[in-house]
GROMACS .gro file of C-alpha atoms in nm:
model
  201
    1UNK     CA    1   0.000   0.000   0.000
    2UNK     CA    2   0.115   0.342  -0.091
    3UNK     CA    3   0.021   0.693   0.156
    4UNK     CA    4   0.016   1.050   0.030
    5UNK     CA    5   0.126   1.194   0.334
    6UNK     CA    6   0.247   1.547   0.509
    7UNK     CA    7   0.349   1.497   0.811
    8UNK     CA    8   0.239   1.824   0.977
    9UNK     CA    9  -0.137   1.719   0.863
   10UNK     CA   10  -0.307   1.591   1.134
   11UNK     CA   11  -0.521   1.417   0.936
   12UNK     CA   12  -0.222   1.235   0.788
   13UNK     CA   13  -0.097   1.226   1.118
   14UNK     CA   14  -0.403   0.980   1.249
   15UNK     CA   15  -0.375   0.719   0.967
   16UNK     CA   16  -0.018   0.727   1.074
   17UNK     CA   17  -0.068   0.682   1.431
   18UNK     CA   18  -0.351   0.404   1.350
   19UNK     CA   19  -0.086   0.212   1.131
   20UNK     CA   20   0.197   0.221   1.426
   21UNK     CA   21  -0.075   0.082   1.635
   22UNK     CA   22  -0.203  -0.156   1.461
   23UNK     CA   23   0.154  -0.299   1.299
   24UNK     CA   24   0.064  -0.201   0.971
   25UNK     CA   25   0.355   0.060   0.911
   26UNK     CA   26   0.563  -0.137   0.787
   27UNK     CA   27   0.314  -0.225   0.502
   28UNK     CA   28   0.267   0.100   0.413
   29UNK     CA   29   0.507   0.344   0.155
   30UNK     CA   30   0.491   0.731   0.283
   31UNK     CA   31   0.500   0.930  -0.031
   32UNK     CA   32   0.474   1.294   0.093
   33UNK     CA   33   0.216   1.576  -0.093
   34UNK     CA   34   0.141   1.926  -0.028
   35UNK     CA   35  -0.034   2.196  -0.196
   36UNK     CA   36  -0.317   2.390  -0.148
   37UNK     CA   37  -0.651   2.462  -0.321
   38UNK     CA   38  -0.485   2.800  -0.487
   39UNK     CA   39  -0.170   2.552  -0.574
   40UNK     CA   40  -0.240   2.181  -0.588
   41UNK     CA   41   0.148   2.090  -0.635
   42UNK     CA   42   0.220   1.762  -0.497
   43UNK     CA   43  -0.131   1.656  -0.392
   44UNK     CA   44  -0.249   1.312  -0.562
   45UNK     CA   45  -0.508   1.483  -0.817
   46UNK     CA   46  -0.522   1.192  -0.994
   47UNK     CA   47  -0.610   0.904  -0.676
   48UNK     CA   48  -0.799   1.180  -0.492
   49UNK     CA   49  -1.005   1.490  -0.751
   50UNK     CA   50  -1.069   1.711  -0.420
   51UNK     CA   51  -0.693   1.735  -0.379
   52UNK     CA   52  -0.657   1.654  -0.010
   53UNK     CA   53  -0.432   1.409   0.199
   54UNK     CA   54  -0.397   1.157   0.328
   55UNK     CA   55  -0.491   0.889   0.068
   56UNK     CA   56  -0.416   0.538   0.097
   57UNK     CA   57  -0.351   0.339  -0.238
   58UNK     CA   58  -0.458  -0.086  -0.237
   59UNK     CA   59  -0.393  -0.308  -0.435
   60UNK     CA   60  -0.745  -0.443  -0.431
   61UNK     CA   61  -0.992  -0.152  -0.510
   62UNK     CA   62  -0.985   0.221  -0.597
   63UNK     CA   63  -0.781   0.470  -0.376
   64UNK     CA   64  -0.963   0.530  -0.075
   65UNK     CA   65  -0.947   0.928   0.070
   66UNK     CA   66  -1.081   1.085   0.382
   67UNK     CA   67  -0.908   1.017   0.674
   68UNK     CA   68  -1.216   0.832   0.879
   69UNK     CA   69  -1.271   0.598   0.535
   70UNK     CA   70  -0.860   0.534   0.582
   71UNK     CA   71  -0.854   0.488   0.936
   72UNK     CA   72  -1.153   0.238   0.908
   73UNK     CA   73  -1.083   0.065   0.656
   74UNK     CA   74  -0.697   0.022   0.812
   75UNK     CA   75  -0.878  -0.078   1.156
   76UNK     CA   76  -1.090  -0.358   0.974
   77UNK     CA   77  -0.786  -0.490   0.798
   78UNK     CA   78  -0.607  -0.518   1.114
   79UNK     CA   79  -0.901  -0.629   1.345
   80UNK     CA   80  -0.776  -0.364   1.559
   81UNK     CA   81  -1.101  -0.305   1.773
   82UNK     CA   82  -1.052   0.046   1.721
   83UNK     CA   83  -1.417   0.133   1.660
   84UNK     CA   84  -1.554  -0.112   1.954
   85UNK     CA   85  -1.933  -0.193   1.820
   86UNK     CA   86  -2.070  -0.126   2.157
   87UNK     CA   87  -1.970   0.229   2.153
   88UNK     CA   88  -1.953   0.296   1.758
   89UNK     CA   89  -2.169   0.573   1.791
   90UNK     CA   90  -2.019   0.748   2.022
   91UNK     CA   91  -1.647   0.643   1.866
   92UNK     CA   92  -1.736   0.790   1.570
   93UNK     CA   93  -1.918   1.140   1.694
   94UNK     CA   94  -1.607   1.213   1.916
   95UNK     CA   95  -1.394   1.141   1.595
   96UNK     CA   96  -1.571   1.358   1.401
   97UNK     CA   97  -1.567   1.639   1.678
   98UNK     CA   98  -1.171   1.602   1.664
   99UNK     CA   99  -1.186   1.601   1.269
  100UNK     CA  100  -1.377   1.936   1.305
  101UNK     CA  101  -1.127   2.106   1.531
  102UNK     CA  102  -0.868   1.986   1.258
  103UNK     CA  103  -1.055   2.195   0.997
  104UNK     CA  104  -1.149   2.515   1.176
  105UNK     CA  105  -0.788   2.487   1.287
  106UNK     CA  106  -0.642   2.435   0.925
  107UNK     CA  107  -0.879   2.702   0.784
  108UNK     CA  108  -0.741   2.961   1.013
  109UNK     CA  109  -0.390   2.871   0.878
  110UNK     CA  110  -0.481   2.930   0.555
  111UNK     CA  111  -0.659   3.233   0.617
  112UNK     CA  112  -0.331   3.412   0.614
  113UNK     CA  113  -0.081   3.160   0.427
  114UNK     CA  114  -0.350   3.161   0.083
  115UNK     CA  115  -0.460   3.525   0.134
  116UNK     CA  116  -0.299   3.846   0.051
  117UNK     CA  117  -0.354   4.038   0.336
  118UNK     CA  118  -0.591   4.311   0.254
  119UNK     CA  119  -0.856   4.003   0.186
  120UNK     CA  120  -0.829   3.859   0.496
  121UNK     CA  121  -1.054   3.835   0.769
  122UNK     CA  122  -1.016   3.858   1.128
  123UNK     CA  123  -1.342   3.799   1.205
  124UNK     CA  124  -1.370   3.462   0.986
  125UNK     CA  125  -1.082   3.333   1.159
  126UNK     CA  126  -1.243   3.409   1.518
  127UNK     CA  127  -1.497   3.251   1.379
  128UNK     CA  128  -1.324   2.934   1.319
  129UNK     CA  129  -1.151   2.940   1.643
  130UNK     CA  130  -1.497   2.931   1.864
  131UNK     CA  131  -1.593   2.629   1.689
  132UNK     CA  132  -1.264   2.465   1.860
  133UNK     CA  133  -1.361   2.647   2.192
  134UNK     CA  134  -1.729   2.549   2.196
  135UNK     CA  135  -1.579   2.171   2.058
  136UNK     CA  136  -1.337   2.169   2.343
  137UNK     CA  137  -1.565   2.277   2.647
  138UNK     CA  138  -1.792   2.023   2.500
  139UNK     CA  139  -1.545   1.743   2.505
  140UNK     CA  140  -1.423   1.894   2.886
  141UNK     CA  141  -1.827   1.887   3.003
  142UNK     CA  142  -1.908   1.571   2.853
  143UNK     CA  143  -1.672   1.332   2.701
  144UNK     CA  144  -1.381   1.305   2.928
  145UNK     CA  145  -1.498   0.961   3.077
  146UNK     CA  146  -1.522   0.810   2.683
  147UNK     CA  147  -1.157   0.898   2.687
  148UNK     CA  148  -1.052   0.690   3.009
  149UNK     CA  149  -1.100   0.350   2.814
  150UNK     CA  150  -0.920   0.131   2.601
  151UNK     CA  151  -0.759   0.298   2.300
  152UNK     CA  152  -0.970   0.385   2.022
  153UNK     CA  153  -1.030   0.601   1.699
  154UNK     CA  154  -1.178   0.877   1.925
  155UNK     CA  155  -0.890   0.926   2.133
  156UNK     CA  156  -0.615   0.912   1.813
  157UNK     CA  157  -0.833   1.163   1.643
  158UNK     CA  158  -0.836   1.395   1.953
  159UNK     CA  159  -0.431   1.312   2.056
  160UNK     CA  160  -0.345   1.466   1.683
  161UNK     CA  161  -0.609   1.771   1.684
  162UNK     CA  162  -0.510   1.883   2.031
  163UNK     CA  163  -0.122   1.851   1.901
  164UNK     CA  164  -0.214   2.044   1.620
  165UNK     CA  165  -0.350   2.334   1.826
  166UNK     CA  166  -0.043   2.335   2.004
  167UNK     CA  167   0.190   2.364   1.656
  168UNK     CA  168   0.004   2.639   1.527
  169UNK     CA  169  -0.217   2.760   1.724
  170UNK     CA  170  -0.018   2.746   2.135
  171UNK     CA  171  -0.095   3.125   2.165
  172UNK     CA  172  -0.434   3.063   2.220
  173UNK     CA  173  -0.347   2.801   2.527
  174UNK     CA  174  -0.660   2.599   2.452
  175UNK     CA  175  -0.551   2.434   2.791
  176UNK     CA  176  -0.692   2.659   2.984
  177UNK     CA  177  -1.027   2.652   3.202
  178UNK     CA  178  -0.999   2.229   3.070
  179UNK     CA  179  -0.780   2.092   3.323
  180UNK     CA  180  -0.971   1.728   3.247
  181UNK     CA  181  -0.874   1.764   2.905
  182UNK     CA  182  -0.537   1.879   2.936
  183UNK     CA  183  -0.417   1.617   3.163
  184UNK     CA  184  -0.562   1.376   2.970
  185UNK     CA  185  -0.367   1.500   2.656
  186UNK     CA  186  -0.072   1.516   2.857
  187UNK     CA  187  -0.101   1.127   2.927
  188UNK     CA  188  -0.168   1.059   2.561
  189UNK     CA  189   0.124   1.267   2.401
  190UNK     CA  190   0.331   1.027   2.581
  191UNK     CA  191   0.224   0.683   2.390
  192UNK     CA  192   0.507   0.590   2.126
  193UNK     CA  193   0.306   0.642   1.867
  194UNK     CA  194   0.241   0.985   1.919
  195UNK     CA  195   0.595   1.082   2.014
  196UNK     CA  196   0.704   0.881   1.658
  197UNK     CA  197   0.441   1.096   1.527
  198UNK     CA  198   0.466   1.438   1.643
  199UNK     CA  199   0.519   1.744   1.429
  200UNK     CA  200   0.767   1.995   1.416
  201UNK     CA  201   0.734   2.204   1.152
   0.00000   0.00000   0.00000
């Protein structure tokens, strides 16, 4: 299998995470993409039309794209467990809450790297910030205890937004008034796979 793959995405960053979990890394060739809508440059056009990363090539079907169709798919190959059936639902809303802060978080990034500045708007990018705030008091009010349990999609998905925040977005110290949360994290960051996985640029 083949992964288009920038390893400051942390949408790339989950499949990643899910594949040194699971054992599968080793199956798996990193070929690295970037580009923007403006500039697709390196982005897989041709395995993915909406230009976006990560996207895992097979052998036995068509490229698949979206990080939650990657991650699941990955999880059913390796009967990982990672989306337990008697908490799917939940799995998959908290997943999708951590996908969200990915995107409001990328948007305000490219608020200023794909705008000139005259065209750019403060108030759009506040904007995209309170959907992390309202995401992350929601997650400190009433998800904490779905994170205390065995290791699953939810919690990668959250370990790689909350890292995220923290590359490009620490000013804002989403930490703070979430002291459930941020311990938590704290814990998390330390699993191998995170450290293995962690950004720095």
């Amino acid at each position: 299998m083949q992964l288009f793959d920038n390893p400051v995405s942390p949408f790339c960053r989950k499949v990643r995470v899910l594949l040194i979990e699971t054992g599968q890394i080793d199956a798996v060739e990193i070929l690295p993409a970037a580009g923007t809508a403006l500039d697709p440059g390196q982005m897989p056009l041709a395995e993915n039309p909406l230009g976006k990363i990560p996207v895992l090539v097979r052998p036995e079907g068509p490229a698949l794209y979206d990080s939650r169709v990657i991650c699941r798919y990955l999880d059913a190959r390796a009967g990982a467990g990672l989306y337990p059936p008697s908490r799917l639902w939940e799995v998959l809303t908290l997943e999708a809450t951590a996908d969200g802060i990915m995107d409001a978080a990328i948007l305000m990034v490219y608020e200023t790297r794909c705008r000139p500045e005259a065209e750019r708007s403060a108030p759009w990018v506040e904007g995209q910030w309170n959907k992390v705030v309202r995401a992350l008091d929601a997650i400190e009010a009433r998800w904490i205890s779905q994170l205390a349990g065995p290791l699953d999609m939810a919690q990668i998905a959250l370990g790689c937004a909350l890292g995220y925040l923290d590359l490009r977005h620490g000013a804002r110290n989403w930490r703070q008034g979430r002291d459930s949360l941020a311990a938590w994290e704290a814990g998390f960051a330390r699993r191998a796979s995170m450290a293995q996985t962690a950004p720095t640029g």
